[in-house]
Coordinates of C-alpha atoms in Angstrom, one line a residue:
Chain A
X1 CA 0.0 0.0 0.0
X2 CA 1.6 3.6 -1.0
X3 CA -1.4 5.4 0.2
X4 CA -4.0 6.1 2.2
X5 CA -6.9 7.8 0.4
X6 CA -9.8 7.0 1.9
X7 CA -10.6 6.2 6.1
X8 CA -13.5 5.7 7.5
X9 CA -14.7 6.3 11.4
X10 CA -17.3 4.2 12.4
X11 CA -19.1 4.6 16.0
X12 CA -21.9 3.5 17.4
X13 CA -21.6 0.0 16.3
X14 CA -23.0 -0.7 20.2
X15 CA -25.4 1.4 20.3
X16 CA -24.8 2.1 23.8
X17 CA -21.5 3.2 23.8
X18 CA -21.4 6.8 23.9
X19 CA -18.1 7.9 23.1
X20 CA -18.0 7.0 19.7
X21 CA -21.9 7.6 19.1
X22 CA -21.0 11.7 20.1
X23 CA -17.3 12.2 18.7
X24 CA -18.9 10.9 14.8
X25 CA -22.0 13.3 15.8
X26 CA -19.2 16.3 16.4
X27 CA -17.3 15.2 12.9
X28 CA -20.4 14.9 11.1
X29 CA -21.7 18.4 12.5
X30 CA -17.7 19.8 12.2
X31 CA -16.6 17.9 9.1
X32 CA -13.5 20.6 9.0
X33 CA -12.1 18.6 11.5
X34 CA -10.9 15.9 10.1
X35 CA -10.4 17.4 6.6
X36 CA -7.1 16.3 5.5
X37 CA -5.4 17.4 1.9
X38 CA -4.4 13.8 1.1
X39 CA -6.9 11.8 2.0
X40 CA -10.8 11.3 2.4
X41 CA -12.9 10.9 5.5
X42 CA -15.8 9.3 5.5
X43 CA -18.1 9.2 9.1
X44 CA -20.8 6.6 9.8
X45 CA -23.1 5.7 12.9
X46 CA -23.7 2.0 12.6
X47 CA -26.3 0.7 14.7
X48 CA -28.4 3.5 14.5
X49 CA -31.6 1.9 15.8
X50 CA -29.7 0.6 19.0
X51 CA -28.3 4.2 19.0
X52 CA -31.7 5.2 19.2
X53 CA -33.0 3.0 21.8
X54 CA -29.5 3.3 23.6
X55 CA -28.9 -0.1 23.6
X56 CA -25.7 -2.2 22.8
X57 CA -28.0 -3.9 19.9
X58 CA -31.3 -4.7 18.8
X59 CA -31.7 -8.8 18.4
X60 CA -27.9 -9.6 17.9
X61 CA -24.7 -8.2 18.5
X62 CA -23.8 -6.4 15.2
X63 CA -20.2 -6.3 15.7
X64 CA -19.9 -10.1 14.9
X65 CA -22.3 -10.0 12.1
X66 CA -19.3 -9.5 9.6
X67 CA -18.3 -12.7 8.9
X68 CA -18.9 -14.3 5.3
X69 CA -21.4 -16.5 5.6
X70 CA -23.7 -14.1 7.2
X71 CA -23.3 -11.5 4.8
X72 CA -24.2 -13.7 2.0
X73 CA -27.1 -15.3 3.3
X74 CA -30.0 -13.9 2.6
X75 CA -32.5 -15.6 4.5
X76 CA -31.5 -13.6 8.1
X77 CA -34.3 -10.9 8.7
X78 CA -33.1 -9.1 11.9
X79 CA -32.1 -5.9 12.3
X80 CA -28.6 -6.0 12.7
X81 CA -28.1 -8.7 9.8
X82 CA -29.5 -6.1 7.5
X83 CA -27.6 -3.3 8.9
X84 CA -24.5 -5.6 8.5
X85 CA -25.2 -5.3 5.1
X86 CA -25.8 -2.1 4.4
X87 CA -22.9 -1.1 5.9
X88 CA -20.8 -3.8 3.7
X89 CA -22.4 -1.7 0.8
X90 CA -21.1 1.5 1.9
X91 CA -17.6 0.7 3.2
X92 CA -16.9 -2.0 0.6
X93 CA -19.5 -2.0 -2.8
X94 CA -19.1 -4.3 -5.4
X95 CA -17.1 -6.6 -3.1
X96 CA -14.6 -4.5 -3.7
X97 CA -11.8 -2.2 -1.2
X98 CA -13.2 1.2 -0.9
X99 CA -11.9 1.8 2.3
X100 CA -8.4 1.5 3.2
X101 CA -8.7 1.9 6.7
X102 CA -11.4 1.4 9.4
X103 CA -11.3 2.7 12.8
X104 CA -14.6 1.5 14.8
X105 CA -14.8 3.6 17.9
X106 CA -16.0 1.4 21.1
X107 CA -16.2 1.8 25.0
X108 CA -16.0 -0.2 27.5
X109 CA -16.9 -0.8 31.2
X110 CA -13.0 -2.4 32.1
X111 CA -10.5 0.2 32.7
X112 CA -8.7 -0.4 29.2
X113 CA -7.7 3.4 28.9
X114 CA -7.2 3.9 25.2
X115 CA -6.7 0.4 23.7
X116 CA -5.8 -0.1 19.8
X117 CA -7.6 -3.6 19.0
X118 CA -5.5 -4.9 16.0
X119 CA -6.4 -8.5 14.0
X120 CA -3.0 -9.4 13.6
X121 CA 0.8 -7.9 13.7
X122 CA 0.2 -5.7 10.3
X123 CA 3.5 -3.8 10.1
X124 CA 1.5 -0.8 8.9
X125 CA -0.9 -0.9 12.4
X126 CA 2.2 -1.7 14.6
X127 CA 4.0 1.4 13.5
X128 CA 1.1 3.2 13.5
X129 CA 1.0 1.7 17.3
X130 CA 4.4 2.5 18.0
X131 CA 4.0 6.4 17.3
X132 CA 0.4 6.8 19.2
X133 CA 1.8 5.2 22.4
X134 CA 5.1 7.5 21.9
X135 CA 2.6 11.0 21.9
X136 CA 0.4 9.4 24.7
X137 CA 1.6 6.8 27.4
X138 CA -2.2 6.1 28.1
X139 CA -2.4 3.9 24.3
X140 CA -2.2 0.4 25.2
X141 CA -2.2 -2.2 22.0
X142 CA -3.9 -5.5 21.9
X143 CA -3.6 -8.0 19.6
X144 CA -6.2 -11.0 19.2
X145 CA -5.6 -12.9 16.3
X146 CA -9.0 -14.5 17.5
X147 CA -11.2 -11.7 16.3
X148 CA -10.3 -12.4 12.4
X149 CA -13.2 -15.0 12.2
X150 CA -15.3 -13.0 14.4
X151 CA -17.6 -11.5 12.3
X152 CA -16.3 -7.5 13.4
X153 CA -16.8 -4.5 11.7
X154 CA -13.5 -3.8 11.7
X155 CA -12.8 -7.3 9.4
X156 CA -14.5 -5.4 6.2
X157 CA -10.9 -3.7 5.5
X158 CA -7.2 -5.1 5.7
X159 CA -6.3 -2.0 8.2
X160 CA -9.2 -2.2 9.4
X161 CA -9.1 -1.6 14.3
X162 CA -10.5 -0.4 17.3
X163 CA -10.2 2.0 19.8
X164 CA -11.8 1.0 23.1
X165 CA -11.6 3.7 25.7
X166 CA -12.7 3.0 29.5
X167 CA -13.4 2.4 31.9
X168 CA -17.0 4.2 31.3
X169 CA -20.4 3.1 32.0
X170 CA -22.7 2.0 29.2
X171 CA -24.9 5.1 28.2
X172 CA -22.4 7.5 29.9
X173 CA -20.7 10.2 28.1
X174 CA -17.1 10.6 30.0
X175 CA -15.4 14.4 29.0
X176 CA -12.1 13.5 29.6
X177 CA -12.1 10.1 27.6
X178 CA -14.0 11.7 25.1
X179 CA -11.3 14.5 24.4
X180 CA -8.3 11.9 24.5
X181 CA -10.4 9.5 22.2
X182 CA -11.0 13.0 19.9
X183 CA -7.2 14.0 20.2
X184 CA -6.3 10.3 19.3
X185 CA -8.3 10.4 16.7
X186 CA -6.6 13.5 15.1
X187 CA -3.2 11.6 15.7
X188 CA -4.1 8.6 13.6
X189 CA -5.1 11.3 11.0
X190 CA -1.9 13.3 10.9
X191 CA 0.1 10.1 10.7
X192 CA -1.5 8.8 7.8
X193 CA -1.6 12.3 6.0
X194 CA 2.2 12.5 6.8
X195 CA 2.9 8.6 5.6
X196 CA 1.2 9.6 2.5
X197 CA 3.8 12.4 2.1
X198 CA 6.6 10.2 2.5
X199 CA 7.2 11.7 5.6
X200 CA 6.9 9.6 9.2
X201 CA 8.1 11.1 11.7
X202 CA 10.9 9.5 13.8
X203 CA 10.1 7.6 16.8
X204 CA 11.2 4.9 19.2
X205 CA 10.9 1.3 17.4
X206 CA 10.3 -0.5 20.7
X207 CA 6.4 -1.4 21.0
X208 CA 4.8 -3.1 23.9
X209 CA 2.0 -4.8 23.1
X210 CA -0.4 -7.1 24.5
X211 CA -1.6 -10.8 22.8
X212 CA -4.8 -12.9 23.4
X213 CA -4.3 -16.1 25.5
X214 CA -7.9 -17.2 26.4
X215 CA -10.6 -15.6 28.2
X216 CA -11.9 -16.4 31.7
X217 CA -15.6 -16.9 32.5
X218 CA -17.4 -16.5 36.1
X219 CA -17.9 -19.2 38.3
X220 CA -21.1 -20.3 37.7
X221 CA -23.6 -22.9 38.7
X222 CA -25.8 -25.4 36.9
X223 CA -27.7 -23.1 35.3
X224 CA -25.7 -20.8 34.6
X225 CA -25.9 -18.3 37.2
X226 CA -22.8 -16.1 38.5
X227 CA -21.4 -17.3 41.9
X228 CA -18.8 -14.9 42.1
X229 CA -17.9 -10.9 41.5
X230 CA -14.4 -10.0 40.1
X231 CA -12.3 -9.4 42.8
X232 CA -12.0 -6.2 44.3
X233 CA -8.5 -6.5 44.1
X234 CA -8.2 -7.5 40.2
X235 CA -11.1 -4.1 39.6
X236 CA -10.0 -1.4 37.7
X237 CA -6.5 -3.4 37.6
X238 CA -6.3 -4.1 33.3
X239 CA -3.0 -4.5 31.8
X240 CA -1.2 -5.0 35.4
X241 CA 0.5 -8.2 35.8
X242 CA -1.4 -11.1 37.3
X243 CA 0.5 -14.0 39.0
X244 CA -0.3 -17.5 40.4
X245 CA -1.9 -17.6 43.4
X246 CA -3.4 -14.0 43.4
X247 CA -7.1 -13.6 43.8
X248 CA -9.4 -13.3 40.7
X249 CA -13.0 -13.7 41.7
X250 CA -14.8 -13.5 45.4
X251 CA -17.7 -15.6 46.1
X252 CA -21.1 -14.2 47.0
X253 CA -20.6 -16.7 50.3
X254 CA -17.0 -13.9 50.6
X255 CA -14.4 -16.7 49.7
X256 CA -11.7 -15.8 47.4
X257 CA -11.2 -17.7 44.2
X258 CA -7.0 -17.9 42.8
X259 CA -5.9 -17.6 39.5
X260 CA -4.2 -20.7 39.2
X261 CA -2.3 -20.5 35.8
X262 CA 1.3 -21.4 35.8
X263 CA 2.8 -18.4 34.8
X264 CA 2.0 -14.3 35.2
X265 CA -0.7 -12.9 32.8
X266 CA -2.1 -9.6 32.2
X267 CA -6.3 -9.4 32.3
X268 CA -8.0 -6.9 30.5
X269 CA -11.4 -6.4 29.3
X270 CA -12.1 -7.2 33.5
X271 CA -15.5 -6.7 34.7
X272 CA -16.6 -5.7 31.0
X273 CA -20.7 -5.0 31.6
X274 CA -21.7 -6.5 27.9
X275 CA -19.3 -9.7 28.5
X276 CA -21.7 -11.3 31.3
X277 CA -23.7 -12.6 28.5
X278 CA -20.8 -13.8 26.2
X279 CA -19.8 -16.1 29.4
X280 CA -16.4 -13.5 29.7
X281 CA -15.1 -12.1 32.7
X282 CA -12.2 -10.8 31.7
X283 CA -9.7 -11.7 28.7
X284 CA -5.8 -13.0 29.3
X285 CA -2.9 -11.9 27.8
X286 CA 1.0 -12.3 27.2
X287 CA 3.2 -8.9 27.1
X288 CA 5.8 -8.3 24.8
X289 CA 7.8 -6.4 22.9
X290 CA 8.8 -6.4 19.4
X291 CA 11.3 -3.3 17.4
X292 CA 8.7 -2.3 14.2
Chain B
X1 CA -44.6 2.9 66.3
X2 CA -43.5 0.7 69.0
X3 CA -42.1 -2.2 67.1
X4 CA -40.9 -3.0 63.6
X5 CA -41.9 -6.2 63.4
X6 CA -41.2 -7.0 59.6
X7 CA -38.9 -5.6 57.0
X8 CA -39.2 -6.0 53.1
X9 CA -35.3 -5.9 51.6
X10 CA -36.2 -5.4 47.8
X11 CA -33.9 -5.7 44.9
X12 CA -33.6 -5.3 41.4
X13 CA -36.4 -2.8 41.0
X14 CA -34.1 -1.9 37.9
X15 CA -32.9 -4.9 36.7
X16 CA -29.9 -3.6 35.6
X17 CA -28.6 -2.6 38.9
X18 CA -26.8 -5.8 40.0
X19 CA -26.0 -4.9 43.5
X20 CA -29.4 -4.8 45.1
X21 CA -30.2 -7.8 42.4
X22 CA -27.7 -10.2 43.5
X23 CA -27.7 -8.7 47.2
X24 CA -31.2 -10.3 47.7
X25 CA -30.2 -13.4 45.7
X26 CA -27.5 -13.8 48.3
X27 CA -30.6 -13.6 51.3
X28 CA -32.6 -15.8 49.7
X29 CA -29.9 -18.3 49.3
X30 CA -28.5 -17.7 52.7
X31 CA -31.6 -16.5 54.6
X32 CA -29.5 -16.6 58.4
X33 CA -27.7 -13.8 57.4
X34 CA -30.5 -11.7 57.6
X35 CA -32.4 -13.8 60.7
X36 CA -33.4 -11.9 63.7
X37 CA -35.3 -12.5 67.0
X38 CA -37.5 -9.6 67.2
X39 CA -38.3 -8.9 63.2
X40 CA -39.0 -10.7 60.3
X41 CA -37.7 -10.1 56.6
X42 CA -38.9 -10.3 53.7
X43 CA -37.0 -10.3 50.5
X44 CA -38.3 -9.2 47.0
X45 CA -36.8 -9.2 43.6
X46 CA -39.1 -6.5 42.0
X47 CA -38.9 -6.4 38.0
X48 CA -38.0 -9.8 37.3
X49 CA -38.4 -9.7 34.0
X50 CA -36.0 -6.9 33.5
X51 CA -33.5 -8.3 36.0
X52 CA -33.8 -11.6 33.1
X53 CA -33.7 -8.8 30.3
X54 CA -30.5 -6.9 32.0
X55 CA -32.8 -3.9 31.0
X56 CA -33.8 -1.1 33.6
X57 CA -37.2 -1.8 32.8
X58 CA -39.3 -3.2 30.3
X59 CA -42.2 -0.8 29.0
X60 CA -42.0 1.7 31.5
X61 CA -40.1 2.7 34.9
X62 CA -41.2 0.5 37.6
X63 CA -40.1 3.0 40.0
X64 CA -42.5 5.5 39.0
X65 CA -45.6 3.4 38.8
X66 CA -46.9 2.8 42.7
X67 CA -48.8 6.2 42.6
X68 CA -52.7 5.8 43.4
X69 CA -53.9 6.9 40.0
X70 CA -52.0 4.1 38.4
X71 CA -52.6 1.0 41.0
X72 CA -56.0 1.8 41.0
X73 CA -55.9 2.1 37.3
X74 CA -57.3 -1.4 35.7
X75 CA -57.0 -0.2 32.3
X76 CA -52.9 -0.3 31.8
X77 CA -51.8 -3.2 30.8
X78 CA -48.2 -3.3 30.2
X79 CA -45.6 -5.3 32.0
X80 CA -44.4 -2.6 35.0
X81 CA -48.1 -1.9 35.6
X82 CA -48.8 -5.1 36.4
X83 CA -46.2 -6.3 38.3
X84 CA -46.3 -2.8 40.2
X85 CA -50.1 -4.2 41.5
X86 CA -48.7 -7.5 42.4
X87 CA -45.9 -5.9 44.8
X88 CA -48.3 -4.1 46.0
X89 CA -49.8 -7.2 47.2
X90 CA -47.0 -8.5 48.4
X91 CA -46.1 -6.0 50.5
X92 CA -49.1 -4.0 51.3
X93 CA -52.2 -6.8 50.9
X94 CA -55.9 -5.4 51.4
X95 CA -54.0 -2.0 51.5
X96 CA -53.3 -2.5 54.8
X97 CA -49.9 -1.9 56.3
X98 CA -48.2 -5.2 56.4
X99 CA -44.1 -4.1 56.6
X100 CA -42.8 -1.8 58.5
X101 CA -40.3 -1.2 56.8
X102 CA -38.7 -1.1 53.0
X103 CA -35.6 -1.0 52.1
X104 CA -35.1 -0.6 48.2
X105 CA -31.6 -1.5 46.4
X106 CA -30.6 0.5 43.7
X107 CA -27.5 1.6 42.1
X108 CA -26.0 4.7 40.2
X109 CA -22.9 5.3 37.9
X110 CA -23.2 8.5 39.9
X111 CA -20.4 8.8 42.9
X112 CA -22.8 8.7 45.3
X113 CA -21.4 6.2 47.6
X114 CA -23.6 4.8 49.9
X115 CA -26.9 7.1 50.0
X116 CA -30.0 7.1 51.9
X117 CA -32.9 8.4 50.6
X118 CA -35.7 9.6 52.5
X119 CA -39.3 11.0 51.2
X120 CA -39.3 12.9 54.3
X121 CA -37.9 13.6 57.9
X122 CA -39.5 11.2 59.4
X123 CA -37.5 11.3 62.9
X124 CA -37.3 7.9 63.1
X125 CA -35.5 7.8 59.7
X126 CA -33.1 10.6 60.6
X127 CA -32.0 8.6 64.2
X128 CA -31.4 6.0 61.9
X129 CA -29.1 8.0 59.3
X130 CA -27.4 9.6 62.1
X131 CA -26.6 6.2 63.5
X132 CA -25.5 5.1 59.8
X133 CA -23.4 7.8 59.5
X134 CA -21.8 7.7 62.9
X135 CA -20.0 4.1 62.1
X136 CA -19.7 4.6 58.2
X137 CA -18.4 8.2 57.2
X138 CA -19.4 6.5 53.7
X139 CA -23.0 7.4 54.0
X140 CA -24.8 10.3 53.0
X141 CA -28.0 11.1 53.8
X142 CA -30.4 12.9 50.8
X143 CA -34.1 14.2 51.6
X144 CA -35.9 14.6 48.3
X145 CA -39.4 15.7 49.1
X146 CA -40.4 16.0 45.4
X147 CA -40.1 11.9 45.2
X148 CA -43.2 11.6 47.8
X149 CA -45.5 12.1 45.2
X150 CA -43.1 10.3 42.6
X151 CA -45.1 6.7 42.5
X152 CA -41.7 5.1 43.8
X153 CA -41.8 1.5 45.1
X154 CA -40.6 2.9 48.4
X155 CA -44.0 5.3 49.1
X156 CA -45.8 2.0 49.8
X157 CA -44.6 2.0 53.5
X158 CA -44.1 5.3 55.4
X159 CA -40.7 3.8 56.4
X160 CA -39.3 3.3 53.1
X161 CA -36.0 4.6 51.4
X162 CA -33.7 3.7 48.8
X163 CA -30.1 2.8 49.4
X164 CA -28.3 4.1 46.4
X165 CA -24.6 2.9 45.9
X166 CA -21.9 3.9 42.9
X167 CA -20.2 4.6 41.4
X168 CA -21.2 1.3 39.1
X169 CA -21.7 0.8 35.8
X170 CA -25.4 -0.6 34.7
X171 CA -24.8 -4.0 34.2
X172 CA -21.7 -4.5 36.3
X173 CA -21.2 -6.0 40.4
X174 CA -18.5 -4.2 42.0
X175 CA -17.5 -6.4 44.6
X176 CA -16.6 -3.5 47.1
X177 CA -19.8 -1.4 47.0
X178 CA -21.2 -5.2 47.2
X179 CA -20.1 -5.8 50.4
X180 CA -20.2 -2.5 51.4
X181 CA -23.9 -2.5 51.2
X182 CA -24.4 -5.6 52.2
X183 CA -22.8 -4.4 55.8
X184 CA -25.3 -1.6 55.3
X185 CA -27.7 -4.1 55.5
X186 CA -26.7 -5.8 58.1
X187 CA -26.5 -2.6 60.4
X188 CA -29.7 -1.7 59.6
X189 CA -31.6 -4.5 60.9
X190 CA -29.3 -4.7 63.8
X191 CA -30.1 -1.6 64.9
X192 CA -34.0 -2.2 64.1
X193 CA -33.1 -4.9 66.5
X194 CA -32.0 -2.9 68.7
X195 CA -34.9 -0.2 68.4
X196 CA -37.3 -3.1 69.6
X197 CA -35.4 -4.3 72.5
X198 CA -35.8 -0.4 73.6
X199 CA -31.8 -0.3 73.4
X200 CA -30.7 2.1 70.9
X201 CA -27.5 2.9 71.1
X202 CA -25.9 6.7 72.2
X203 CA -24.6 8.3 69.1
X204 CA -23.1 12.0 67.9
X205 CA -26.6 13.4 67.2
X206 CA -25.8 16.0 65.2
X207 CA -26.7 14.7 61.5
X208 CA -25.3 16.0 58.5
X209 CA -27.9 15.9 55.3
X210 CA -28.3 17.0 51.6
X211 CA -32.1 18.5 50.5
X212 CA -33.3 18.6 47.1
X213 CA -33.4 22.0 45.8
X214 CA -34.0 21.3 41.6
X215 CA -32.9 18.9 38.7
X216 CA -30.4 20.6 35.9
X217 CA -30.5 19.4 32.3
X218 CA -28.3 19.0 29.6
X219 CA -28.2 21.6 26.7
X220 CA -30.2 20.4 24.6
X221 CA -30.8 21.4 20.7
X222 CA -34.3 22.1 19.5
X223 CA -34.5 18.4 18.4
X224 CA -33.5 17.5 22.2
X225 CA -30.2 16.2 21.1
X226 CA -27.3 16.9 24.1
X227 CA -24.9 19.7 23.2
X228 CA -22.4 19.0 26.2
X229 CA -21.0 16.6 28.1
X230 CA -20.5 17.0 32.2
X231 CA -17.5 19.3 32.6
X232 CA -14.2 16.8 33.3
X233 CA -13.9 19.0 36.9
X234 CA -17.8 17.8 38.1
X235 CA -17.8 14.8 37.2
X236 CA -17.9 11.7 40.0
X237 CA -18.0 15.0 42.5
X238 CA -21.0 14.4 44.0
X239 CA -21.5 16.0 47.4
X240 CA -19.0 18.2 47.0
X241 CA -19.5 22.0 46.7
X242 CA -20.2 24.0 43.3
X243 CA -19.6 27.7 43.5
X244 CA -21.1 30.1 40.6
X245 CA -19.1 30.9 38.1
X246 CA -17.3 26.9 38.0
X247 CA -17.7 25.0 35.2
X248 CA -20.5 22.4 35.1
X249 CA -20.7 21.2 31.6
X250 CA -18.5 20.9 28.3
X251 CA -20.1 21.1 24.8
X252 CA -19.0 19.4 22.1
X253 CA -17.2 22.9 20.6
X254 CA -14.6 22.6 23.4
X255 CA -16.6 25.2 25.7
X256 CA -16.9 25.8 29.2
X257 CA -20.8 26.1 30.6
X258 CA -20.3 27.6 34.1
X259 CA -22.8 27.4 37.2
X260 CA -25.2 30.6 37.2
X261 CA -26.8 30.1 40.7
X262 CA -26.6 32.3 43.4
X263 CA -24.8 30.1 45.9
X264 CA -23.0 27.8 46.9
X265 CA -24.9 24.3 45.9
X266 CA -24.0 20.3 46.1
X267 CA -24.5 18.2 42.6
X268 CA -25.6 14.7 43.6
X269 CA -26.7 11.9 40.7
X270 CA -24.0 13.7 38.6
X271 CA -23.9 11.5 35.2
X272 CA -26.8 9.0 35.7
X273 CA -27.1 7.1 32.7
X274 CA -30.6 6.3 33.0
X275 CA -30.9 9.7 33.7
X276 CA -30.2 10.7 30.4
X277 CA -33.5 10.2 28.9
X278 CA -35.7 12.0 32.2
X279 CA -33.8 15.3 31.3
X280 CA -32.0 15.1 34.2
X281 CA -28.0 16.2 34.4
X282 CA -27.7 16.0 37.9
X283 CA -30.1 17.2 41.4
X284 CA -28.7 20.2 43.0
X285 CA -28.5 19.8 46.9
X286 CA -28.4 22.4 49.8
X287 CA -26.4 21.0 53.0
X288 CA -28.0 20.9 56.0
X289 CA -26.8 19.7 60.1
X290 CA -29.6 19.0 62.3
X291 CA -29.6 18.0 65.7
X292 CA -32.0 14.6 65.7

């Protein structure tokens, strides 16, 4: 790729995720912000019913609705199956890339500050990666391989990723993340306008980053209900490091549950509200860091 | 009143405010925890089928619908309706006074703590709070007089209040305001324990409380969309004091809105999210100390 001519910023893909919904509201209403001379812009609000109804969807989760086989059947009738495809229409017609880079703007309960969710280690993203977190300490990057067959928005374009910002409740509009998401987002921009000049600034090649392992579910009995809270030690605590014998989860009876893995992990998406359902308490993951 | 001879503990009368949900699943798995010799309890999960939903409500607040108009009403037909007149039933059969006492759970992405809020200044209420207060600097007291007439679940028993704890997202336990309010609980019917062995114990009398004074919005367009955001500086300072002239919200622009009162005033339920769609920013509070 030798340029970037056309990005699109997607939010509202939960419908109850503010952040995003407002900051594409304020570039649609201020479309001089994020004018740049090399490139095109494109704004969309993606599950605007759930927007509506401020709801994280309608009758599925839209953001894993993405996946092939859904968008080519054409016997679903829900909501956000159509509205998949409408938005496959508009960010990739004819099957073909329109689009050369996605960024789908999502918040989240956990206290994941401002994450970049990448598919894989694209060189392209993990440079991109390795600027942001040099301008802004309070970038984390997180890489789940995982979430290529997912079905997510974000899958419609090679470059295509996600900024989750948090910890903030569903249906809550949070100032302060909403300006560092809004700065972050003028970032990505300048770096892209200044790649297509030929012209990327000079930074420190070291990135940390943080890779899937597995995700951890509640304790739960037969049928399913929770019989434990994250532990009030492990709240609020994403991206610190996790060791053996350190308490995850405490009991509604007040007994503390261990992780018992072999080695030292670090959780995020901990104590994610919309993850109760998906049987997720919190995902693991391996540090490293790699020169890009 | 001489005695309180039973207590109703209800949770869940938004079903997606887990600590009062899973406070009252706890009781009615462990009922000894909340056994005492001179009182019996009663616990209620109230909108069930919003607690199943992970929904506040289904077709309309529960927590508005126990006014007379509506229980007597046999026209309404919707889900919150009904099961408004079947708690009614429950806890105040033949509309005769049947508990004492109620005790509702509820839960705020507000920083509110742990909160009690009375209808009125019932001096019963206000011994209580002070007593509250006295081993738990945590608590705050708030009078809101406007909610008498409110149709709350709580106006079906002279006695009743709301114990509101957060900050916590919808949808999300927080294992320390969990606990937290479970002690709450516990000292409460301890010390209605205590109140019918005619062996209250000597406190500080002197109670410090916050009284309603007026709901603030957000800016709104002419199409009632928000223009701002809470300011970064008020936000999760609830209870603390706002002087005129500081900042109280942010619009999109980048602008300051500052406070126009008169005086000094205390912004409680700061950021509700379910708040978002009553019109209501925040309450604004005068500070009172009374001698109970």
């Amino acid at each position: 790729m030798s340029q970037i001519e056309r990005v699109a910023i997607v939010g509202g893909t939960h419908g109850n995720e503010l952040t995003g919904v407002y900051l594409v509201k304020k570039f649609q209403q201020y479309p001089n912000l994020i004018n740049k001379q090399s490139l095109e812009t494109l704004v969309l609000l993606a599950n605007t019913k759930a927007i509506a109804e401020g709801k994280r969807y309608i009758d599925k989760d839209l953001n894993r609705c993405f996946n092939k086989q859904n968008l080519q059947n054409s016997n679903f009738l829900n909501y956000e199956d159509t509205r998949a495809k409408e938005i496959k229409q508009i960010l990739q017609p004819q099957n073909q890339p329109f689009v050369d880079v996605i960024v789908d703007l999502h918040s989240t309960t956990a206290n994941m500050g401002l994450t970049l969710i990448f598919c894989d280690m694209h060189p392209f993203l993990l440079r991109l990666a390795a600027y942001l977190t040099s301008i802004n300490p309070l970038v984390r990057v997180y890489v789940n391989p995982q979430s290529k067959e997912g079905g997510f928005l974000r899958s419609l374009c090679e470059l295509g990723f996600v900024i989750e910002v948090g910890a903030v409740a569903q249906n809550v509009l949070n100032a302060e993340l909403f300006q560092q998401t809004e700065q972050l987002m003028y970032a990505i921009l300048e770096y892209f306008e200044w790649f297509n000049q030929g012209n990327i600034p000079q930074i420190n090649n070291t990135l940390t980053f943080y890779e899937y392992i597995e995700t951890i579910d509640y304790p739960r009995d037969e049928r399913g209900e929770i019989q434990a809270m994250i532990h009030p030690r492990l709240q609020f605590r994403d991206y610190e490091p996790l060791n053996p014998g350190e308490p995850i989860f405490l009991t509604f009876a007040g007994k503390d549950i261990l992780y018992e893995g072999v080695s030292t992990v670090y959780p995020i998406f901990i104590n994610e509200a919309a993850y109760y359902e998906k049987g997720i308490a919190m995902h693991l993951t391996q540090k490293y860091q790699k020169v890009v």
